[in-house]
Short mmCIF file of C-alpha atoms in Angstrom, two decimals:
data_model
loop_
_atom_site.label_atom_id
_atom_site.label_comp_id
_atom_site.label_asym_id
_atom_site.label_seq_id
_atom_site.Cartn_x
_atom_site.Cartn_y
_atom_site.Cartn_z
CA MET A 1 12.44 31.34 35.22
CA SER A 2 13.61 28.90 38.00
CA ASP A 3 9.92 28.36 38.92
CA LEU A 4 9.19 27.29 35.34
CA ILE A 5 12.18 24.70 35.38
CA SER A 6 11.08 23.26 38.59
CA SER A 7 7.35 22.81 37.44
CA LEU A 8 8.56 20.89 34.23
CA PRO A 9 9.17 17.52 36.07
CA PHE A 10 5.47 17.63 36.77
CA LEU A 11 4.51 17.08 33.00
CA THR A 12 6.43 13.83 32.77
CA ASP A 13 6.05 12.49 36.46
CA ASN A 14 2.29 11.81 36.71
CA ALA A 15 0.05 9.10 36.32
CA ILE A 16 -1.33 10.03 32.92
CA ALA A 17 2.31 10.35 31.40
CA ALA A 18 3.24 7.07 32.94
CA THR A 19 0.16 5.39 31.45
CA ILE A 20 1.03 6.76 27.94
CA LYS A 21 4.67 5.76 28.27
CA ASP A 22 3.85 2.14 29.43
CA ALA A 23 1.21 1.85 26.55
CA TYR A 24 3.68 2.97 23.99
CA SER A 25 6.34 0.86 25.41
CA SER A 26 3.99 -2.21 25.42
CA PHE A 27 3.13 -1.32 21.83
CA SER A 28 6.66 -1.03 20.66
CA GLU A 29 7.61 -4.47 22.28
CA ARG A 30 4.91 -6.24 20.40
CA ARG A 31 5.64 -4.47 17.25
CA ALA A 32 9.20 -5.60 17.37
CA ALA A 33 8.34 -9.11 18.22
CA LEU A 34 6.50 -9.47 14.86
CA GLY A 35 9.73 -9.02 12.97
CA LEU A 36 8.28 -7.04 10.31
CA PRO A 37 10.85 -6.04 7.62
CA ASN A 38 11.61 -2.61 5.86
CA PRO A 39 9.09 -2.08 2.96
CA GLY A 40 10.96 0.49 1.09
CA THR A 41 9.72 3.91 -0.05
CA VAL A 42 6.64 4.62 -1.81
CA ASP A 43 8.41 6.00 -4.78
CA ASN A 44 10.10 2.54 -5.22
CA VAL A 45 7.24 0.50 -4.65
CA GLY A 46 7.31 -1.16 -8.02
CA ARG A 47 11.29 -0.54 -8.30
CA GLU A 48 11.90 -4.50 -9.15
CA VAL A 49 9.87 -3.77 -12.50
CA GLN A 50 10.14 -0.07 -13.35
CA LYS A 51 13.58 0.62 -12.29
CA GLU A 52 15.57 -2.76 -12.76
CA VAL A 53 13.79 -4.89 -15.56
CA LEU A 54 12.23 -2.34 -17.81
CA LEU A 55 14.38 -0.12 -20.08
CA SER A 56 12.75 3.25 -18.95
CA ASN A 57 15.90 4.43 -17.08
CA PHE A 58 18.34 2.71 -19.40
CA MET A 59 17.23 3.66 -22.89
CA PHE A 60 19.02 6.31 -25.10
CA THR A 61 19.65 7.00 -28.63
CA GLY A 62 22.47 8.25 -30.69
CA LEU A 63 25.99 8.05 -29.99
CA ARG A 64 27.68 8.42 -26.29
CA ALA A 65 30.98 8.27 -24.82
CA ASP A 66 31.87 8.40 -20.92
CA LEU A 67 35.19 8.78 -19.71
CA THR A 68 35.61 8.51 -15.79
CA LYS A 69 38.68 8.88 -13.72
CA VAL A 70 38.69 7.61 -10.03
CA PHE A 71 40.84 9.27 -7.65
CA GLY A 72 39.79 7.51 -4.42
CA MET A 73 37.35 5.04 -3.01
CA SER A 74 37.12 6.18 0.61
CA PRO A 75 36.26 9.01 0.43
CA LEU A 76 34.92 8.45 -2.92
CA PHE A 77 36.16 10.89 -5.55
CA ARG A 78 35.68 11.03 -9.39
CA ILE A 79 35.35 13.10 -12.23
CA SER A 80 33.46 12.26 -15.56
CA HIS A 81 33.47 13.92 -19.23
CA ALA A 82 30.37 12.68 -21.17
CA PHE A 83 30.08 13.23 -25.00
CA SER A 84 27.02 12.67 -26.91
CA MET A 85 25.91 12.96 -30.48
CA GLY A 86 22.46 12.68 -32.31
CA SER A 87 20.49 12.06 -29.04
CA SER A 88 16.76 12.54 -29.29
CA GLY A 89 16.65 13.62 -25.75
CA ASN A 90 18.13 16.68 -23.82
CA LEU A 91 21.80 15.54 -23.57
CA PRO A 92 24.29 18.40 -24.34
CA PRO A 93 27.22 17.58 -26.58
CA TYR A 94 29.42 17.67 -23.88
CA ALA A 95 29.03 17.48 -19.83
CA PHE A 96 31.34 17.44 -17.05
CA SER A 97 30.65 16.05 -13.66
CA ALA A 98 32.54 15.57 -10.36
CA MET A 99 31.51 13.37 -7.42
CA TYR A 100 32.41 13.19 -4.01
CA GLY A 101 31.04 10.81 -1.26
CA THR A 102 31.50 9.55 2.30
CA PRO A 103 29.13 7.42 4.59
CA LYS A 104 27.50 10.82 5.70
CA VAL A 105 27.95 13.26 2.76
CA PHE A 106 27.39 12.91 -0.87
CA MET A 107 27.88 15.57 -3.47
CA GLN A 108 27.75 15.82 -7.20
CA GLY A 109 27.91 18.64 -9.76
CA ASN A 110 27.17 18.47 -13.51
CA ILE A 111 27.74 21.33 -16.12
CA GLY A 112 26.68 21.00 -19.88
CA SER A 113 28.17 22.73 -23.00
CA ASP A 114 24.76 24.29 -23.14
CA GLY A 115 24.75 25.92 -19.96
CA ALA A 116 22.70 23.71 -17.88
CA LEU A 117 23.57 23.14 -14.38
CA ALA A 118 22.83 20.53 -11.91
CA ALA A 119 23.86 20.04 -8.25
CA VAL A 120 23.14 16.96 -5.71
CA GLY A 121 24.02 17.08 -2.10
CA ASN A 122 23.00 14.49 0.21
CA TYR A 123 23.48 14.19 4.14
CA ARG A 124 23.07 11.12 6.50
CA TRP A 125 22.10 12.32 9.96
CA ASN A 126 22.01 8.98 11.44
CA ASP A 127 21.37 5.49 9.91
CA ALA A 128 17.44 6.21 9.74
CA LEU A 129 17.60 9.89 8.51
CA VAL A 130 18.70 11.28 5.12
CA THR A 131 18.32 14.71 3.65
CA LYS A 132 18.66 14.95 -0.16
CA THR A 133 18.88 18.17 -2.20
CA ASN A 134 18.66 18.63 -6.06
CA ALA A 135 19.09 22.02 -7.82
CA GLN A 136 18.78 22.34 -11.56
CA ILE A 137 19.12 25.16 -13.88
CA MET A 138 18.16 24.55 -17.48
CA ALA A 139 19.55 26.50 -20.35
CA GLY A 140 16.92 29.16 -21.58
CA ALA A 141 14.46 28.36 -18.74
CA SER A 142 12.86 31.01 -16.77
CA GLN A 143 12.72 29.01 -13.59
CA GLY A 144 15.13 26.40 -12.10
CA LEU A 145 14.20 23.59 -9.78
CA LEU A 146 15.03 23.03 -6.10
CA GLN A 147 14.05 19.67 -4.69
CA ILE A 148 14.56 19.05 -0.97
CA ASP A 149 13.82 15.41 0.36
CA ASN A 150 13.93 14.13 3.84
CA ASP A 151 13.71 10.17 4.12
CA TYR A 152 13.24 8.27 7.33
CA THR A 153 13.77 4.55 7.26
CA GLY A 154 12.43 2.80 10.18
CA SER A 155 12.63 -0.84 11.12
CA ASP A 156 9.22 -1.80 9.53
CA PHE A 157 8.28 1.57 7.68
CA SER A 158 9.32 4.34 5.69
CA ALA A 159 8.35 7.98 5.59
CA SER A 160 9.30 10.64 3.25
CA LEU A 161 8.74 14.58 3.01
CA LYS A 162 9.64 16.38 -0.13
CA ALA A 163 9.35 20.09 -1.26
CA PHE A 164 9.68 21.32 -4.88
CA ASN A 165 10.61 25.04 -5.24
CA PRO A 166 9.41 26.13 -1.73
CA SER A 167 9.13 29.82 -1.29
CA PHE A 168 7.82 32.45 1.19
CA LEU A 169 8.92 35.46 -1.20
CA GLU A 170 5.38 36.10 -2.16
CA GLY A 171 4.31 36.63 1.40
CA GLY A 172 2.83 32.95 1.59
CA LEU A 173 3.80 29.55 1.02
CA THR A 174 3.83 28.31 -2.51
CA GLY A 175 5.40 25.19 -4.08
CA ILE A 176 4.86 21.45 -4.30
CA PHE A 177 4.87 19.36 -1.14
CA VAL A 178 4.62 15.55 -0.93
CA GLY A 179 4.45 13.48 2.11
CA SER A 180 4.53 9.47 1.88
CA TYR A 181 4.39 6.53 4.29
CA LEU A 182 4.71 2.89 3.69
CA GLN A 183 4.13 0.43 6.47
CA SER A 184 4.57 -3.19 6.69
CA VAL A 185 1.45 -5.10 7.80
CA THR A 186 2.58 -8.41 7.67
CA PRO A 187 6.00 -10.03 6.94
CA ARG A 188 4.89 -9.92 3.14
CA LEU A 189 2.24 -7.18 2.92
CA ALA A 190 2.88 -3.58 2.83
CA LEU A 191 0.48 -0.71 2.61
CA GLY A 192 0.93 2.97 2.18
CA PHE A 193 -0.31 6.39 1.03
CA GLU A 194 1.23 9.54 -0.71
CA ALA A 195 -0.33 13.03 -0.06
CA ILE A 196 0.49 16.21 -2.24
CA TRP A 197 -0.31 19.72 -1.56
CA GLN A 198 0.62 22.34 -4.25
CA ARG A 199 0.17 25.97 -4.94
CA GLN A 200 1.70 27.90 -7.84
CA GLY A 201 1.15 31.21 -6.61
CA LEU A 202 -1.00 33.27 -3.98
CA ASN A 203 -3.32 34.15 -6.67
CA THR A 204 -4.45 30.82 -7.00
CA ARG A 205 -6.17 28.13 -4.71
CA PRO A 206 -3.87 25.18 -3.38
CA GLU A 207 -4.47 21.86 -4.74
CA THR A 208 -4.45 18.59 -2.96
CA ALA A 209 -4.41 14.95 -4.07
CA LEU A 210 -4.07 11.57 -2.17
CA SER A 211 -2.89 8.24 -3.49
CA TYR A 212 -2.72 4.78 -2.13
CA CYS A 213 -0.41 1.85 -2.63
CA ALA A 214 0.07 -1.70 -1.77
CA LYS A 215 2.95 -3.95 -2.20
CA TYR A 216 3.11 -8.04 -1.66
CA LYS A 217 6.23 -10.12 -1.63
CA GLY A 218 6.18 -13.80 -2.28
CA ASP A 219 8.96 -16.22 -2.06
CA ASP A 220 10.13 -15.36 -5.50
CA TRP A 221 7.82 -12.79 -6.93
CA ILE A 222 6.63 -9.22 -5.79
CA ALA A 223 3.35 -7.52 -6.81
CA SER A 224 2.48 -3.82 -6.26
CA ALA A 225 -0.43 -1.58 -7.21
CA GLN A 226 -0.96 2.22 -7.02
CA LEU A 227 -4.32 4.20 -7.14
CA GLN A 228 -3.81 7.92 -7.86
CA ALA A 229 -6.06 10.81 -7.11
CA GLN A 230 -5.89 11.73 -10.99
CA GLY A 231 -7.77 8.33 -11.85
CA VAL A 232 -4.47 6.55 -12.69
CA LEU A 233 -4.22 2.79 -11.68
CA SER A 234 -0.74 1.08 -11.98
CA ALA A 235 0.16 -2.34 -11.06
CA THR A 236 3.27 -4.29 -11.46
CA TYR A 237 4.27 -8.02 -11.33
CA TRP A 238 8.02 -9.25 -11.02
CA LYS A 239 8.98 -12.84 -11.02
CA LYS A 240 12.60 -14.24 -10.70
CA LEU A 241 12.79 -17.26 -13.10
CA SER A 242 16.01 -18.33 -12.33
CA GLU A 243 19.25 -17.18 -10.86
CA LYS A 244 20.29 -14.95 -13.56
CA VAL A 245 16.71 -14.28 -15.37
CA GLU A 246 14.03 -11.62 -14.07
CA ALA A 247 10.69 -10.72 -15.86
CA GLY A 248 8.21 -8.20 -14.97
CA VAL A 249 4.89 -6.63 -16.21
CA ASP A 250 3.90 -2.96 -15.79
CA MET A 251 0.14 -2.11 -16.32
CA ASN A 252 -1.15 1.41 -16.41
CA LEU A 253 -4.75 2.40 -16.75
CA GLN A 254 -6.09 5.85 -16.86
CA PHE A 255 -9.58 7.06 -16.23
CA ALA A 256 -9.31 10.59 -17.92
CA PRO A 257 -12.49 12.79 -18.21
CA ASN A 258 -13.33 13.47 -21.73
CA ALA A 259 -16.11 15.86 -22.97
CA ALA A 260 -17.00 13.60 -26.07
CA ALA A 261 -16.77 10.56 -23.96
CA THR A 262 -19.33 12.20 -21.22
CA LEU A 263 -21.80 12.86 -23.63
CA MET A 264 -21.72 9.23 -24.61
CA GLY A 265 -22.06 8.24 -20.86
CA GLY A 266 -18.69 7.87 -19.27
CA PRO A 267 -14.91 8.93 -19.08
CA SER A 268 -12.45 7.52 -21.48
CA ARG A 269 -10.01 4.77 -20.61
CA ASP A 270 -6.52 4.70 -21.87
CA GLY A 271 -4.28 1.91 -20.94
CA THR A 272 -0.82 0.44 -21.47
CA THR A 273 1.05 -2.73 -20.67
CA SER A 274 4.71 -3.40 -20.92
CA ILE A 275 6.41 -6.75 -20.50
CA GLY A 276 10.12 -6.93 -19.81
CA ALA A 277 12.78 -9.79 -19.08
CA LYS A 278 16.36 -9.22 -17.70
CA TYR A 279 19.25 -11.46 -18.24
CA ASP A 280 22.47 -11.36 -16.22
CA PHE A 281 25.47 -13.10 -17.74
CA ARG A 282 28.94 -13.33 -16.31
CA ALA A 283 30.05 -10.15 -18.01
CA SER A 284 26.81 -8.69 -19.57
CA THR A 285 23.29 -7.76 -19.07
CA PHE A 286 20.57 -7.91 -21.61
CA ARG A 287 17.19 -6.33 -21.35
CA ALA A 288 14.23 -6.80 -23.60
CA GLN A 289 10.74 -5.11 -23.53
CA VAL A 290 7.69 -4.97 -25.66
CA ASP A 291 4.39 -3.01 -24.77
CA SER A 292 0.92 -2.68 -26.05
CA ALA A 293 1.75 0.41 -28.08
CA GLY A 294 3.67 -1.69 -30.56
CA LYS A 295 7.35 -0.87 -29.51
CA VAL A 296 9.91 -3.58 -29.12
CA SER A 297 12.98 -2.42 -27.36
CA CYS A 298 16.38 -4.09 -26.07
CA LEU A 299 19.36 -3.12 -24.37
CA LEU A 300 22.72 -4.98 -23.96
CA GLU A 301 25.48 -3.98 -21.71
CA LYS A 302 28.81 -5.76 -22.19
CA ARG A 303 31.95 -5.36 -20.22
CA ILE A 304 34.87 -5.79 -22.62
CA ALA A 305 37.63 -5.48 -19.90
CA MET A 306 37.88 -4.17 -16.56
CA PRO A 307 38.00 -0.61 -17.54
CA ILE A 308 35.76 -0.79 -20.67
CA SER A 309 32.05 -1.41 -21.44
CA LEU A 310 29.90 -1.23 -24.23
CA THR A 311 26.11 -0.47 -24.28
CA PHE A 312 23.90 -1.11 -27.31
CA ALA A 313 20.24 0.03 -27.37
CA GLY A 314 17.64 -0.45 -30.01
CA GLU A 315 13.90 0.20 -30.48
CA ILE A 316 11.38 -0.46 -33.09
CA ASP A 317 8.01 1.18 -33.08
CA GLN A 318 5.39 -0.77 -35.23
CA ALA A 319 2.82 1.89 -35.11
CA LYS A 320 4.90 4.64 -36.28
CA GLN A 321 7.07 2.62 -38.50
CA SER A 322 10.38 4.13 -37.07
CA ALA A 323 13.55 2.78 -35.34
CA LYS A 324 16.07 4.25 -32.99
CA LEU A 325 19.37 3.10 -32.27
CA GLY A 326 22.15 3.87 -29.53
CA LEU A 327 25.65 3.05 -28.69
CA ALA A 328 27.71 4.11 -25.89
CA VAL A 329 31.31 3.44 -24.57
CA SER A 330 32.41 3.89 -21.03
CA LEU A 331 35.88 4.00 -19.91
CA GLU A 332 36.53 3.99 -16.11
CA ILE A 333 40.28 4.68 -15.10
CA ALA A 334 41.45 3.53 -11.80
CA GLY A 335 44.62 2.15 -10.36
CA ASP A 336 45.15 -1.18 -8.80
CA GLU A 337 45.64 0.21 -5.52
CA LEU A 338 42.03 1.63 -5.64
CA MET A 339 40.46 -1.47 -7.01
CA GLU A 340 42.00 -3.24 -4.07
CA GLN A 341 40.84 -0.54 -1.86
CA GLN A 342 37.27 -1.00 -3.15
CA ASP A 343 37.39 -4.77 -2.63
CA LYS A 344 38.30 -3.98 0.96
CA ILE A 345 35.37 -1.66 1.50
CA GLU A 346 32.82 -4.35 0.11
CA ALA A 347 34.29 -7.03 2.29
CA GLN A 348 34.14 -4.68 5.30
CA GLY A 349 30.56 -3.86 4.77
CA ILE A 350 31.18 0.05 4.98
CA VAL A 351 27.98 2.07 4.82
CA PRO A 352 27.83 3.61 1.30
CA PRO A 353 27.47 7.19 0.53
CA PRO A 354 23.70 8.47 1.04
CA PHE A 355 22.80 8.52 -2.66
#
């Protein structure tokens, strides 16, 4: 054992290792001198349009009421009661959730009146590496969902490794595994890719897919594009029109194989385009969207007072001649001491929980 330990320095104290170390140090210094920014992640390559301007993450129907009680800000601890009625989605009539967060740990649990369970647990190992876990058990489902993410944020790149329902119980590796990497090439341009490996069972062959993405950031606009292996091309364009007004366009074009189209000489093409705008006022936010399928949607979030906010959502489908409405009331209860504590935390710039 002592002979092995004594021989280990030879692996690093030699001419080849020194040459590699010097080359890497020189490359790192030149790379740092470029001052390239972090481009974000592949999942959020079109975040400015898809998650901020458009209504995909905000639209709802029916009546909803949320009651939140805040017990602490550092560490963060709150509980919520959610009531819904007439929703066209999978929201239960009642749901209870609890949330706890520190700069290193974030935990949240949800349970619905229909028996559905969901739990989230995130841990920040350091400023760059965060591990995220998500477990869900749906009511009446034969199998739950387990998702494990590892996100690494570098100075000019982002890398991520995800696993969906990983298992070795069948005698081999099964599940879905996704790896992505996004690198800033210039101060404005970033290029990346995403690789997928999945295997539903040992009696099936594994499947792989590879997609590419690009993101370009101008002075007051951002454009992104993604090309997926399934033949889907998506592109977004975000523009800041003024200090309080943003607009975006999201386009998707799918080249899907079709037997009838193949006989006619080529694959079928199906595409949709959505145009949206976001207006930020002093105590409210208004979003509007129209797409090529004939849907017109709008959503208004209005803060009546510090603890009370109202949300109104509406959608008109011209093709189906149907309309949907949604109304939500949110009440957040927190003492004056907690509000002052929140202001101090924001002023000090403390690292938020790893959401």
